[in-house]
Short mmCIF file of C-alpha atoms in Angstrom, two decimals:
data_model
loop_
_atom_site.label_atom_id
_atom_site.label_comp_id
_atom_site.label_asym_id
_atom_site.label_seq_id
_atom_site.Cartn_x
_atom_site.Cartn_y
_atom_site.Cartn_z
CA UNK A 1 0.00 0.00 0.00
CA UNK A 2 1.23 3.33 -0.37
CA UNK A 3 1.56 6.26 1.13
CA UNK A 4 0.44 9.56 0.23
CA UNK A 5 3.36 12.40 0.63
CA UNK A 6 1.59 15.28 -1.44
CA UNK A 7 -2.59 15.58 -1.69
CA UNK A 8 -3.69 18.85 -3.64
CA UNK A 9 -7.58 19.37 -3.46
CA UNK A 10 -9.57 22.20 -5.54
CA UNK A 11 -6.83 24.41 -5.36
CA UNK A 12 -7.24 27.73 -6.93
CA UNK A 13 -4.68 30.75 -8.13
CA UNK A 14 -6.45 34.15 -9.27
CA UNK A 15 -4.88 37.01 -10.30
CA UNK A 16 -6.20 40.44 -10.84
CA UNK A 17 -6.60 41.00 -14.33
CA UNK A 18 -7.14 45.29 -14.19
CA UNK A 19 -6.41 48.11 -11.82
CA UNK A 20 -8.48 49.28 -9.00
CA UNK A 21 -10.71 52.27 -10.50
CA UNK A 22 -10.56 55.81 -9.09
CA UNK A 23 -12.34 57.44 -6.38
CA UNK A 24 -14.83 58.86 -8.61
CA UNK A 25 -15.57 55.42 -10.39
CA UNK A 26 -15.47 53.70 -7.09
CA UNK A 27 -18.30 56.24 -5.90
CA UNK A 28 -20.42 55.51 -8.87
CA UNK A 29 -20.17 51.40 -8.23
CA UNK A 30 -21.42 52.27 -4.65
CA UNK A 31 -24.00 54.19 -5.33
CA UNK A 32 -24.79 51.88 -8.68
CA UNK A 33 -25.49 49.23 -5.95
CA UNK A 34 -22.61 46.91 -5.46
CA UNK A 35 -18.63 46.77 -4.76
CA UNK A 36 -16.08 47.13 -7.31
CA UNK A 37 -15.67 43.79 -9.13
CA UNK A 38 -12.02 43.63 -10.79
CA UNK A 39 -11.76 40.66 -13.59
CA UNK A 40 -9.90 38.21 -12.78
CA UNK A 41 -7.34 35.65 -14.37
CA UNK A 42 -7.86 31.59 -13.63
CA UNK A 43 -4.45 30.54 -13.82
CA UNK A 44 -4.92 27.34 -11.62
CA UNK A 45 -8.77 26.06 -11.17
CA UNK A 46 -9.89 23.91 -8.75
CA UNK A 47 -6.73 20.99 -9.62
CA UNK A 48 -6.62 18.05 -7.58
CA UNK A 49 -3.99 15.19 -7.13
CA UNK A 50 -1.94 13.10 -5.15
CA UNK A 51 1.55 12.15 -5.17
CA UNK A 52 2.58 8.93 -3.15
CA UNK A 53 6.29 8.53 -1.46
CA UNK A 54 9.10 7.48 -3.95
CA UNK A 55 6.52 8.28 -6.98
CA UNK A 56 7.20 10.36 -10.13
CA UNK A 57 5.04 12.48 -11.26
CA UNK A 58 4.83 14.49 -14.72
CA UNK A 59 3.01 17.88 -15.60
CA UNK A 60 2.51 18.80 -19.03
CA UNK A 61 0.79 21.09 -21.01
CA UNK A 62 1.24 24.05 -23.01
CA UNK A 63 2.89 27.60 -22.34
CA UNK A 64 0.43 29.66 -20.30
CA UNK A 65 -1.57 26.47 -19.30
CA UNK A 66 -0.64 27.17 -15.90
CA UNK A 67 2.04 24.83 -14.95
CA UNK A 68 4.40 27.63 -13.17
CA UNK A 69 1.97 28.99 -10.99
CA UNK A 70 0.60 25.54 -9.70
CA UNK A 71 3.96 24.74 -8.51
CA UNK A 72 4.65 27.94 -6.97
CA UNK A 73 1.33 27.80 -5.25
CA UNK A 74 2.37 24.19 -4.05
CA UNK A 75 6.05 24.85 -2.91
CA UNK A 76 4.45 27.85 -1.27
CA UNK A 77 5.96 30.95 -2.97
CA UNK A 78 2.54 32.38 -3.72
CA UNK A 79 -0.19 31.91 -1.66
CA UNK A 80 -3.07 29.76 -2.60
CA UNK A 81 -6.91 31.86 -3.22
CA UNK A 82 -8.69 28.59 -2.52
CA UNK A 83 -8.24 24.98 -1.97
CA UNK A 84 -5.93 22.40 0.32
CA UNK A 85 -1.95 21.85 0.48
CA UNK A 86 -1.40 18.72 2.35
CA UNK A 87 2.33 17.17 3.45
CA UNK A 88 2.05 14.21 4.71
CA UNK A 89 -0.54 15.29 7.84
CA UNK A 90 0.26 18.74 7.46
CA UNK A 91 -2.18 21.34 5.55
CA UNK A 92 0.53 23.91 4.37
CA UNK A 93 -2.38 25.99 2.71
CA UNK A 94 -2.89 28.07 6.25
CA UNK A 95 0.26 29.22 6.82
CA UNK A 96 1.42 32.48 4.48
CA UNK A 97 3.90 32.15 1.90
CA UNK A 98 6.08 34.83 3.50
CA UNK A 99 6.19 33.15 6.89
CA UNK A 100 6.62 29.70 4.92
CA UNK A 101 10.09 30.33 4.46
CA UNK A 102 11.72 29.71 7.79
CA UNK A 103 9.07 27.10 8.56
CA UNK A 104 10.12 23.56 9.76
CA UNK A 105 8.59 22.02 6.41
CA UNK A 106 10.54 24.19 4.30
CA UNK A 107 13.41 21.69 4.00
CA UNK A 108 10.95 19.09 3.07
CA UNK A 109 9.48 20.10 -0.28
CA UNK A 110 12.53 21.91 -2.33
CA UNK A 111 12.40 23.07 -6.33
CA UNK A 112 14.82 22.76 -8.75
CA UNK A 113 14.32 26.33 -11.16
CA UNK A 114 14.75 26.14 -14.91
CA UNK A 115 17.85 28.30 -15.35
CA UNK A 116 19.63 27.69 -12.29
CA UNK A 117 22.31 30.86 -13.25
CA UNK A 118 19.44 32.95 -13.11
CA UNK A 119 17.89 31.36 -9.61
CA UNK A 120 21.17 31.19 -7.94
CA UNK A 121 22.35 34.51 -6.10
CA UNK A 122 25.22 36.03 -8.78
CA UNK A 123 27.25 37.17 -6.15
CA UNK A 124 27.19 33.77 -4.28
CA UNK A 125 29.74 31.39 -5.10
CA UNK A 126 28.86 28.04 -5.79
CA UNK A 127 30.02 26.97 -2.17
CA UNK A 128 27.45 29.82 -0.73
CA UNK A 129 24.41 28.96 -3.19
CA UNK A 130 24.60 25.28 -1.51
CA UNK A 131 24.99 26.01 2.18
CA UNK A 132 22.39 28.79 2.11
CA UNK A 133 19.55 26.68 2.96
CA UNK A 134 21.36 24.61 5.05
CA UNK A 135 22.17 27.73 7.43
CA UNK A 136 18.67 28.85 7.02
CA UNK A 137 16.97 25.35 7.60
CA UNK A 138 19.17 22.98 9.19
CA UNK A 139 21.14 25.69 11.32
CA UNK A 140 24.52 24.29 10.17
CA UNK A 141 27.50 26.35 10.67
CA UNK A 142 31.31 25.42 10.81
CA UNK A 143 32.73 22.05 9.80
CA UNK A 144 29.10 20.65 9.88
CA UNK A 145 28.47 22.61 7.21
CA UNK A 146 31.20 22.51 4.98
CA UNK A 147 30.74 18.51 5.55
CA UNK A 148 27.26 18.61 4.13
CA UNK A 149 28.19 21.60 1.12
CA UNK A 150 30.61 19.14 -0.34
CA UNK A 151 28.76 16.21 0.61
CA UNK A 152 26.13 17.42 -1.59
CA UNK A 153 28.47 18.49 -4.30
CA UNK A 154 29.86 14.98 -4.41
CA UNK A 155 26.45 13.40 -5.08
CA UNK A 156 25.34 15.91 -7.58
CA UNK A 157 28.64 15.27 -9.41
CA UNK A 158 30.04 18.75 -8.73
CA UNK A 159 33.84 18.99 -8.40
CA UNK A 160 34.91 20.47 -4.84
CA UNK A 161 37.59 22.51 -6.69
CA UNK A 162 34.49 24.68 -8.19
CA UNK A 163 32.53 25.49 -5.28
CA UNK A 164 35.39 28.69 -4.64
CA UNK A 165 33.93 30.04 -8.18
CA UNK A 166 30.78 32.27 -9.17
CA UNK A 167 28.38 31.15 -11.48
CA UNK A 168 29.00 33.19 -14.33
CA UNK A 169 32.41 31.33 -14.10
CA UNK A 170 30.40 27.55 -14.68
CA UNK A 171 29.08 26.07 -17.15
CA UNK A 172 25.59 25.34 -17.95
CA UNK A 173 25.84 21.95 -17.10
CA UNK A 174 27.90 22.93 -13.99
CA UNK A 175 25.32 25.74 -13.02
CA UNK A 176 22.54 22.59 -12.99
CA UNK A 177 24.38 20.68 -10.34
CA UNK A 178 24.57 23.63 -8.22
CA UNK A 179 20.63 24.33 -8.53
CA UNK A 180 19.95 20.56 -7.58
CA UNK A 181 22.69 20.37 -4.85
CA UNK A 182 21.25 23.02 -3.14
CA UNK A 183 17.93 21.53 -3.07
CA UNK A 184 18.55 18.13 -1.95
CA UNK A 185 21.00 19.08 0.88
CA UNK A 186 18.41 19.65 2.98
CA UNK A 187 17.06 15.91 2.05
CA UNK A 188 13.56 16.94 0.90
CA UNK A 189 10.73 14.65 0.74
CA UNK A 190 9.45 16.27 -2.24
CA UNK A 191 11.65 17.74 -4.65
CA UNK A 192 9.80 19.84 -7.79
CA UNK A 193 11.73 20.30 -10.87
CA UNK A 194 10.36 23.10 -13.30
CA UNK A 195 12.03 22.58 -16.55
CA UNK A 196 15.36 21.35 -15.10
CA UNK A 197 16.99 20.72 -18.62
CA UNK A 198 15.43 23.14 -21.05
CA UNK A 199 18.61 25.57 -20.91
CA UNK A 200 20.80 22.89 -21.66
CA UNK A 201 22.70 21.33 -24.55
CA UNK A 202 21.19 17.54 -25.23
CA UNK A 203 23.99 15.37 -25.00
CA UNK A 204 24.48 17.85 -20.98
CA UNK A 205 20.22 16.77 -20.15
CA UNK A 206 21.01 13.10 -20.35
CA UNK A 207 23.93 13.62 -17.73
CA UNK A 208 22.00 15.26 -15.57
CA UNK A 209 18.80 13.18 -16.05
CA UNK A 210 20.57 10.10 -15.10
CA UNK A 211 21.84 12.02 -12.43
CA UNK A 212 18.30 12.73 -11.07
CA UNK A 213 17.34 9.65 -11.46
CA UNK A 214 20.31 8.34 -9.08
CA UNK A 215 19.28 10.78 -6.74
CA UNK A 216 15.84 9.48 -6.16
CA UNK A 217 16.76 5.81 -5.64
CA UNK A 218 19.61 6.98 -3.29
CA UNK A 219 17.69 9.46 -1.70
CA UNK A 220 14.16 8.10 -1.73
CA UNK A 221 12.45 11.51 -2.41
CA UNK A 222 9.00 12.10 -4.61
CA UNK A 223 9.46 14.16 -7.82
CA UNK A 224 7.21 16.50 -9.59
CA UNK A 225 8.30 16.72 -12.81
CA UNK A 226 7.29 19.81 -14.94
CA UNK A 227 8.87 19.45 -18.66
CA UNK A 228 7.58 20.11 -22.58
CA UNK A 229 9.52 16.91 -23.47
CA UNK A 230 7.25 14.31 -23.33
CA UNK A 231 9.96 11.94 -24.48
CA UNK A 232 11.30 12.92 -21.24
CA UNK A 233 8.13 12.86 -19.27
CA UNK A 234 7.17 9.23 -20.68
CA UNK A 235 10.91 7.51 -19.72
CA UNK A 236 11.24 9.21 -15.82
CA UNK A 237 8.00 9.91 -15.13
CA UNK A 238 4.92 6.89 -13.24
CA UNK A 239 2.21 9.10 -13.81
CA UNK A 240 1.16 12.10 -15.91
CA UNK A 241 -0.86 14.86 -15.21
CA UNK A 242 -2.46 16.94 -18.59
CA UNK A 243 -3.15 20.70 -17.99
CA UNK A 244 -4.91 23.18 -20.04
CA UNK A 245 -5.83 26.92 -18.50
CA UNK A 246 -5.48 26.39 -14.94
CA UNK A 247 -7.43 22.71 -15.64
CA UNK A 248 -6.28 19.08 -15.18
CA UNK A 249 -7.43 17.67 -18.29
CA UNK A 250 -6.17 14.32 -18.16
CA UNK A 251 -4.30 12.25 -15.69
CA UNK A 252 -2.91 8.76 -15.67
CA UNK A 253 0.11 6.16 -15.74
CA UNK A 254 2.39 7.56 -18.01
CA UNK A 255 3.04 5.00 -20.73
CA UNK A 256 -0.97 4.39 -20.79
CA UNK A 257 -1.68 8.31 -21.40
CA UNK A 258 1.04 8.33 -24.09
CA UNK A 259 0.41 5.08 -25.80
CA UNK A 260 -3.66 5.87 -25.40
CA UNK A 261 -4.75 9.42 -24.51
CA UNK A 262 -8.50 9.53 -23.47
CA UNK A 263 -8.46 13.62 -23.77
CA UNK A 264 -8.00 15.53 -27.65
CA UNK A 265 -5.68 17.73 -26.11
CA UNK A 266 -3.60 15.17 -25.04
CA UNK A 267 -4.01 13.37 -28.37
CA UNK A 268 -2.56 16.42 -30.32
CA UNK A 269 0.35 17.10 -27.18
CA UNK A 270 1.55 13.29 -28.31
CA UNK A 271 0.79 13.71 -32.33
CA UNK A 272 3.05 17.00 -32.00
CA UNK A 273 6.21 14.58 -30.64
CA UNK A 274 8.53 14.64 -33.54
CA UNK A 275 8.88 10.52 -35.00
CA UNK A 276 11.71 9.38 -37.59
CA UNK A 277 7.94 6.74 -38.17
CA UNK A 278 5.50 9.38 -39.28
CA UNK A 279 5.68 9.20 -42.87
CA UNK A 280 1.85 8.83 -44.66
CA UNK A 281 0.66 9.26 -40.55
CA UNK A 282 -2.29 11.55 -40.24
CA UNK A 283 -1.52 14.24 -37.55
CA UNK A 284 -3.82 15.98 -35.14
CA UNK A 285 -3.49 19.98 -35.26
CA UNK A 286 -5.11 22.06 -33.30
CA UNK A 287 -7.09 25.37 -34.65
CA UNK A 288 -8.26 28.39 -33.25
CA UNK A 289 -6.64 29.94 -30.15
CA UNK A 290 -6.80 28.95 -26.40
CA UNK A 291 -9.98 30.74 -24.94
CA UNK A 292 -9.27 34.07 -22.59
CA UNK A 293 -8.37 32.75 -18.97
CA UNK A 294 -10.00 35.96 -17.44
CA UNK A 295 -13.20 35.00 -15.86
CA UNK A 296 -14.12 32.01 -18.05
CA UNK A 297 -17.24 30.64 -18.46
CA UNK A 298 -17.96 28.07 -15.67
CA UNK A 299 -20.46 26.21 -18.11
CA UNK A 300 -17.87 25.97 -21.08
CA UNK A 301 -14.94 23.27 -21.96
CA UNK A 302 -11.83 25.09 -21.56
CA UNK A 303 -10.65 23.26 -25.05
CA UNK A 304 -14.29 24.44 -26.93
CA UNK A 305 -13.21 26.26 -30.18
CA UNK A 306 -9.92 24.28 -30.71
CA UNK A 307 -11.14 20.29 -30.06
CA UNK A 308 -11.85 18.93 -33.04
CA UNK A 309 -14.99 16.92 -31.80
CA UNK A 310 -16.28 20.38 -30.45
CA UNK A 311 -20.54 19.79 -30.24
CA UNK A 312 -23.04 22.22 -28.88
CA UNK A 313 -23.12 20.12 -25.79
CA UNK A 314 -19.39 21.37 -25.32
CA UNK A 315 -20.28 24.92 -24.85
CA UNK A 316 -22.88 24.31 -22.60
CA UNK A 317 -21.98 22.41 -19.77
CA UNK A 318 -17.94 21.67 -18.87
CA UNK A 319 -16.88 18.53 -19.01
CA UNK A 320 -16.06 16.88 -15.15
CA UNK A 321 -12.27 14.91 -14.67
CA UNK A 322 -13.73 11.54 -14.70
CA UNK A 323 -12.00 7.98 -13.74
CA UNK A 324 -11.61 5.39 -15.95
CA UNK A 325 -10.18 1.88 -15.95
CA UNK A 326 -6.64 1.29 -15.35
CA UNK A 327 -6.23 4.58 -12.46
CA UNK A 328 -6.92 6.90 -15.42
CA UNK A 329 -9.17 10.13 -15.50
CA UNK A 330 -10.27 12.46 -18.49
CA UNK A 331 -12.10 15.55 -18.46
CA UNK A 332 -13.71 15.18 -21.85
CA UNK A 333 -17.49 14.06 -22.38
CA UNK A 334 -16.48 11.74 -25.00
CA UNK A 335 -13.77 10.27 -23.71
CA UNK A 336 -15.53 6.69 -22.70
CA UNK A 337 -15.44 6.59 -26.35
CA UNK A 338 -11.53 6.95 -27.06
CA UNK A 339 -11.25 4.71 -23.70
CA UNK A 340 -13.54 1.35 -25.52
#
């Protein structure tokens, strides 16, 4: 049986979409009958999941779809507007983002940033990038902490002779073993990677992807694993969640999803993976754009206008994240059909 280390319910991000109006206009709303109402954007709405210990999990999904925010929400640099952050028995959702940061759970849920020379202080040197969070969350100081620093440099594959230098002075490759260094010092439980290799060369993201991947088994920590490379996504990854505007669209085990996506969206994310095979395949393209995520319609798809098996029915009344056989869900209204 396993355990649950992460459990997201209906958590919701807004953001202001305008600026407050001015004292005159505010006067006018008043005595029009009601309080200023300021649009708003839906970058994450009401996402649930879970995330067991030791698990892998994958996010995917367009630019803009939301991905970013979700993670920040759930590693507690911004502040949820609704919903439930749970760690292991601990709902993280109550205490503010701000105060967060010198909280005992900090060390346990750590993120690895996409370009980690622009995350890491450019005035620290690699030494002081590392033992930052263990002075802030493990109170090292001293030998202790030079112990851990190049303990943690050691795993991660970092030479010691580098942690004297700055990281304008490393390499990208170099740079990357810094970002995850720092993060698993601390031993997290859960460690969230946001694009870990998208600033790197290829033949540098397979080095540090088998890296990760050592990491875990040595380390025994959960992984949420934000990428655009499916590729990626399907080799590390157990399960996959699907996101479109601030929606889980699609969830599942991660070779099922790709070999057999239930959701069109998810169809045309896997017909858009380059293959040396397609020749005389038939590929699914999207049209249209992505609908506005300021105050969208509660009773339309999210996908309506761009799914190709768009009926009236789809504009109408959204589509609910649905299970299916084999721990898979779908958010689709047809998607017992694609699952027969």
């Amino acid at each position: 049986m396993t355990t649950t280390l992460l459990d997201i319910t209906e958590l919701a991000k807004r953001f202001p979409a305008g600026k407050p109006a001015g004292p005159i206009a505010r006067l006018r709303k008043r005595f029009a009958g009601g309080p200023e109402k300021l649009p708003q954007v839906y970058a994450v709405d009401d996402v649930s999941f879970t995330i067991a210990q030791g698990e892998t999990v994958g996010l995917v999904g367009e630019s803009g779809c939301g991905k970013s925010t979700l993670v920040r929400v759930l590693t507690r640099l911004l502040d949820p507007t609704d919903g439930g952050i749970k760690l292991g028995a601990r709902e993280l959702s109550h205490t503010p983002a701000r105060r967060f940061a010198r909280d005992q759970d900090r060390k346990r849920i750590q993120m690895v940033f996409q370009d980690a020379g622009e995350s890491v202080n450019p005035r620290f040197t690699a030494f002081e990038a590392i033992a930052d969070p263990l002075r802030r969350l493990r109170g090292l100081s001293g030998t202790n902490l030079r112990h851990k620093v190049e303990e943690a440099a050691s795993r991660c594959g970092l030479p010691l002779e580098l942690l004297t230098r700055f990281p304008h002075q490393l390499s990208g490759g170099q740079r990357a073993r810094v970002g995850i260094a720092r993060a698993v010092a601390v031993e997290p439980d859960l460690l969230v990677l946001d694009e870990p290799t998208a600033a790197l060369d290829v033949s540098v993201q397979v080095v540090i992807l088998q890296l990760l991947q050592r990491l875990k088994r040595e380390l025994g920590m959960s992984y949420l694993f934000v990428s655009h490379d499916l590729s990626v996504v399907r080799l590390l990854c157990d399960r996959v969640l699907v996101m479109y505007l601030g929606k889980i669209v699609e969830s599942g085990p991660a070779r099922a999803v790709f070999d057999h996506p239930l959701h069109p969206y998810t169809q045309a994310l896997v017909a858009a993976v380059p293959s040396i095979n397609e020749h005389g395949h038939t590929r699914l393209r999207l049209t249209g754009e992505p609908r506005s995520p300021i105050d969208p319609d509660p009773n339309v798809c999210r996908f309506y206008g761009r799914c190709p098996n768009g009926v009236d029915r789809c504009k109408t009344e959204m589509p609910a994240l649905r299970s299916f056989p084999g721990g898979r869900e779908a958010a689709c209204h047809f998607a017992e059909l694609t699952a027969q």
